[in-house]
N, CA and C of each residue as an Amber inpcrd file, in Angstrom:
protein
   264
   0.8120000  -1.2170000   0.0000000   0.0000000   0.0000000   0.0000000
   0.8470000   1.2680000   0.0000000   1.9350000   1.2630000   0.7460000
   2.7880000   2.4470000   0.8080000   3.4450000   2.7150000  -0.5450000
   3.8990000   1.6600000  -1.2120000   4.5190000   1.8080000  -2.5220000
   3.5350000   2.4110000  -3.5140000   2.3150000   1.9070000  -3.5320000
   1.2990000   2.4200000  -4.4460000   1.0410000   3.8900000  -4.1590000
   0.9260000   4.2620000  -2.8910000   0.6760000   5.6570000  -2.5260000
   1.8070000   6.5620000  -3.0040000   3.0360000   6.1140000  -2.8350000
   4.1820000   6.9010000  -3.2960000   4.1800000   7.0500000  -4.8180000
   3.9000000   5.9590000  -5.5100000   3.8560000   6.0150000  -6.9680000
   2.7190000   6.9150000  -7.4560000   1.5770000   6.8600000  -6.7740000
   0.4560000   7.7260000  -7.1590000   0.8420000   9.1920000  -6.9990000
   1.5330000   9.5050000  -5.9460000   1.9630000  10.8850000  -5.7060000
   2.9370000  11.3490000  -6.7890000   3.9030000  10.5200000  -7.1140000
   4.8830000  10.8720000  -8.1460000   4.1950000  10.9920000  -9.5030000
   3.2720000  10.0910000  -9.7990000   2.5530000  10.1310000 -11.0780000
   1.7040000  11.3950000 -11.1830000   1.1190000  11.8070000 -10.0850000
   0.3030000  13.0270000 -10.0950000   1.1660000  14.2560000 -10.3640000
   2.3500000  14.2750000  -9.7960000   3.2610000  15.4080000 -10.0150000
   3.8800000  15.3940000 -11.4080000   3.9370000  14.2180000 -12.0320000
   4.5690000  14.0430000 -13.3410000   3.6020000  13.3250000 -14.2720000
   2.5460000  14.0130000 -14.7300000   1.4590000  13.3330000 -15.4500000
   1.8350000  12.7440000 -16.8060000   2.9730000  13.1030000 -17.3560000
   3.3840000  12.5380000 -18.6480000   4.5700000  11.5780000 -18.5280000
   5.0070000  11.3230000 -17.3310000   6.1510000  10.4350000 -17.1290000
   5.7030000   8.9830000 -17.2520000   6.0220000   8.3850000 -18.3850000
   5.5410000   7.0400000 -18.7000000   6.0620000   5.9890000 -17.7310000
   7.3210000   6.0760000 -17.3560000   7.9190000   5.0480000 -16.4900000
   7.2120000   5.0060000 -15.1290000   6.9180000   6.1740000 -14.5740000
   6.2280000   6.2140000 -13.2910000   4.8560000   5.5700000 -13.3920000
   4.1480000   5.8770000 -14.4600000   2.8270000   5.2860000 -14.6550000
   2.9290000   3.7760000 -14.8800000   3.9450000   3.3550000 -15.5910000
   4.1430000   1.9140000 -15.7910000   4.3310000   1.2120000 -14.4480000
   5.1860000   1.7720000 -13.5970000   5.4220000   1.1670000 -12.2880000
   4.1520000   1.1500000 -11.4480000   3.3700000   2.2220000 -11.5350000
   2.1160000   2.2850000 -10.7890000   1.1300000   1.2310000 -11.2920000
   1.0160000   1.1090000 -12.5960000   0.1220000   0.0940000 -13.1790000
   0.5460000  -1.3020000 -12.7230000   1.8290000  -1.5690000 -12.7860000
   2.3310000  -2.8820000 -12.3730000   2.0890000  -3.1370000 -10.8900000
   2.3210000  -2.1250000 -10.0590000   2.1140000  -2.2870000  -8.6160000
   0.6400000  -2.5370000  -8.3060000  -0.2350000  -1.7770000  -8.9390000
  -1.6710000  -1.9660000  -8.7230000  -2.1260000  -3.3460000  -9.1830000
  -1.7510000  -3.7100000 -10.3920000  -2.1570000  -5.0090000 -10.9300000
  -1.5740000  -6.1480000 -10.1000000  -0.3310000  -5.9920000  -9.6790000
   0.3180000  -7.0280000  -8.8780000  -0.3080000  -7.2130000  -7.5110000
  -1.0140000  -6.1810000  -7.0490000  -1.6810000  -6.2980000  -5.7480000
  -3.1770000  -6.5750000  -5.9040000  -3.5700000  -7.0120000  -7.1220000
  -4.9550000  -7.4020000  -7.3530000  -5.9080000  -6.2570000  -7.6420000
  -5.3870000  -5.0940000  -7.9370000  -6.2190000  -3.9150000  -8.1880000
  -6.2440000  -3.5950000  -9.6880000  -6.7120000  -4.5800000 -10.4760000
  -6.6860000  -4.4630000 -11.9270000  -7.4960000  -3.2820000 -12.4430000
  -8.6690000  -3.0500000 -11.8900000  -9.5110000  -1.9460000 -12.3700000
  -8.7970000  -0.6070000 -12.1980000  -8.1400000  -0.4370000 -11.0700000
  -7.3980000   0.8100000 -10.8370000  -6.2040000   0.9080000 -11.7810000
  -5.5370000  -0.2160000 -12.0240000  -4.3980000  -0.2210000 -12.9430000
  -4.8440000   0.1880000 -14.3420000  -5.9760000  -0.3400000 -14.7740000
  -6.4910000   0.0070000 -16.1020000  -6.9160000   1.4730000 -16.1680000
  -7.4350000   2.0000000 -15.0750000  -7.8210000   3.4200000 -15.0400000
  -6.5890000   4.3130000 -15.1700000  -5.4880000   3.9260000 -14.5470000
  -4.2350000   4.6880000 -14.6680000  -3.7730000   4.6760000 -16.1230000
  -3.8270000   3.5020000 -16.7440000  -3.4380000   3.3990000 -18.1580000
  -4.3110000   4.3090000 -19.0180000  -5.6090000   4.2760000 -18.8040000
  -6.5260000   5.0890000 -19.6150000  -6.2690000   6.5810000 -19.4350000
  -6.0170000   7.0120000 -18.2040000  -5.7180000   8.4340000 -17.9650000
  -4.4510000   8.8450000 -18.6950000  -3.4180000   8.0090000 -18.5930000
  -2.1640000   8.3180000 -19.2720000  -2.3730000   8.3390000 -20.7810000
  -3.1050000   7.3660000 -21.2950000  -3.3650000   7.2850000 -22.7240000
  -4.0650000   8.5510000 -23.2280000  -5.0890000   8.9860000 -22.5050000
  -5.8130000  10.2010000 -22.8950000  -4.9190000  11.4330000 -22.8280000
  -4.1180000  11.5070000 -21.7970000  -3.2320000  12.6590000 -21.6400000
  -2.1800000  12.6950000 -22.7450000  -1.5660000  11.5570000 -23.0570000
  -0.5700000  11.5080000 -24.1340000  -1.1970000  11.9330000 -25.4580000
  -2.4020000  11.4380000 -25.7250000  -3.0850000  11.7820000 -26.9790000
  -3.4670000  13.2480000 -27.0060000  -4.0290000  13.7360000 -25.9130000
  -4.5160000  15.1020000 -25.8790000  -3.4260000  16.1570000 -25.8860000
  -2.3630000  15.9130000 -25.1400000  -1.3170000  16.9260000 -24.9950000
  -0.1900000  16.7800000 -26.0050000   0.0910000  15.5470000 -26.4160000
   1.2340000  15.3200000 -27.3040000   0.8640000  14.6950000 -28.6360000
  -0.3760000  14.2620000 -28.7720000  -0.7910000  13.6000000 -30.0080000
  -0.1540000  12.2330000 -30.1880000   0.1380000  11.5670000 -29.0740000
   0.8200000  10.2690000 -29.1200000  -0.0320000   9.1680000 -28.5150000
   0.1890000   7.9570000 -28.9960000  -0.3590000   6.7640000 -28.3650000
   0.6320000   6.2970000 -27.3090000   0.1720000   5.5260000 -26.3280000
   1.1240000   4.9490000 -25.3670000   2.1270000   4.0680000 -26.1130000
   3.3490000   3.9890000 -25.6110000   4.3410000   3.1320000 -26.2610000
   3.9070000   1.6640000 -26.2140000   4.4790000   0.8800000 -27.0870000
   4.1000000  -0.5250000 -27.2400000   4.2130000  -1.2870000 -25.9210000
   5.2490000  -1.0460000 -25.1410000   5.4010000  -1.8080000 -23.8930000
   4.2610000  -1.5050000 -22.9220000   3.7240000  -0.2980000 -22.9350000
   2.5720000  -0.0010000 -22.0810000   1.2970000  -0.6070000 -22.6430000
   1.1800000  -0.6720000 -23.9510000   0.0200000  -1.3410000 -24.5540000
   0.0310000  -2.8280000 -24.1940000   1.2150000  -3.4220000 -24.2110000
   1.3310000  -4.8410000 -23.8310000   1.0070000  -5.0340000 -22.3520000
   1.4270000  -4.0750000 -21.5450000   1.1200000  -4.1510000 -20.1170000
  -0.3890000  -4.0800000 -19.9000000  -1.0640000  -3.1990000 -20.6180000
  -2.5160000  -3.1100000 -20.5200000  -3.1550000  -4.4620000 -20.8700000
  -2.6780000  -5.0640000 -21.9430000  -3.1940000  -6.3710000 -22.3540000
  -2.9500000  -7.4180000 -21.2700000  -1.7700000  -7.3870000 -20.6570000
  -1.4640000  -8.3430000 -19.5850000  -2.3990000  -8.1520000 -18.4040000
  -2.7010000  -6.9070000 -18.0670000  -3.6200000  -6.6450000 -16.9560000
  -5.0140000  -7.1440000 -17.3230000  -5.4530000  -6.8510000 -18.5350000
  -6.7790000  -7.2960000 -18.9760000  -6.9050000  -8.8160000 -18.9310000
  -5.8370000  -9.4980000 -19.2850000  -5.8500000 -10.9650000 -19.3160000
  -5.4810000 -11.5920000 -17.9830000  -5.1350000 -10.7580000 -17.0230000
  -4.6250000 -11.2570000 -15.7340000  -3.4770000 -12.2310000 -15.9750000
  -2.5540000 -11.8200000 -16.8310000  -1.3950000 -12.6300000 -17.2140000
  -0.4290000 -12.7090000 -16.0330000  -0.5300000 -13.7970000 -15.2810000
   0.2510000 -13.9530000 -14.0560000   1.7540000 -13.8990000 -14.3150000
   2.2300000 -14.5130000 -15.3900000   3.6630000 -14.5010000 -15.6840000
   4.1660000 -13.0760000 -15.8610000   3.4450000 -12.2810000 -16.6280000
   3.8370000 -10.8920000 -16.8630000   3.7800000 -10.0900000 -15.5650000
   2.7560000 -10.2940000 -14.7720000   2.6000000  -9.5110000 -13.5490000
   3.5880000  -9.9250000 -12.4690000   3.9450000 -11.2070000 -12.4050000
   4.9640000 -11.6470000 -11.4460000   6.3040000 -11.0450000 -11.8190000
   6.6450000 -11.0880000 -13.0910000   7.8850000 -10.4680000 -13.5440000
   7.8440000  -8.9780000 -13.2490000   6.6800000  -8.3850000 -13.3760000
   6.5170000  -6.9620000 -13.1310000   6.7900000  -6.6140000 -11.6780000
   6.3840000  -7.4750000 -10.7600000   6.6390000  -7.1990000  -9.3530000
   8.1270000  -7.0800000  -9.0920000   8.9260000  -7.9210000  -9.7180000
  10.3730000  -7.8400000  -9.5510000  10.9150000  -6.5420000 -10.1090000
  10.3910000  -6.1140000 -11.2560000  10.8390000  -4.8670000 -11.8670000
  10.5110000  -3.6910000 -10.9580000   9.3060000  -3.6590000 -10.4100000
   8.9060000  -2.5670000  -9.5220000   9.8060000  -2.5350000  -8.3080000
  10.0430000  -3.6720000  -7.6900000  10.8710000  -3.7210000  -6.4800000
  12.2810000  -3.2210000  -6.7620000  12.8810000  -3.6800000  -7.8420000
  14.2340000  -3.2430000  -8.1750000  14.2760000  -1.7610000  -8.4950000
  13.2820000  -1.2510000  -9.1800000  13.2590000   0.1650000  -9.5700000
  13.1390000   1.0580000  -8.3620000  12.3280000   0.6790000  -7.4270000
  12.1090000   1.5110000  -6.2430000  13.3060000   1.4380000  -5.3170000
  13.8970000   0.2620000  -5.1900000  15.0080000   0.0960000  -4.2650000
  16.3260000   0.6130000  -4.8160000  16.4160000   0.7880000  -6.1090000
  17.6880000   1.2460000  -6.7150000  17.9600000   2.7000000  -6.4190000
């Protein structure tokens, strides 16, 4: 819960920072909060399109698909990525 709260705060301060949103999506999905993870993706997607005229990068599109499918392999690997990123 603390990690998610910290990531939400950083994402709010940096609304176009893709890496922060990726980590937040992974943390939410990894803790069983898929609906919230998908909402974060949708907000980022709308913001990228509206402000920059861009689609989310392919790796974030794949992450969205993994969350939608509840792809355990992808989400387990994601937990390791989040932990290493935060602790580094």
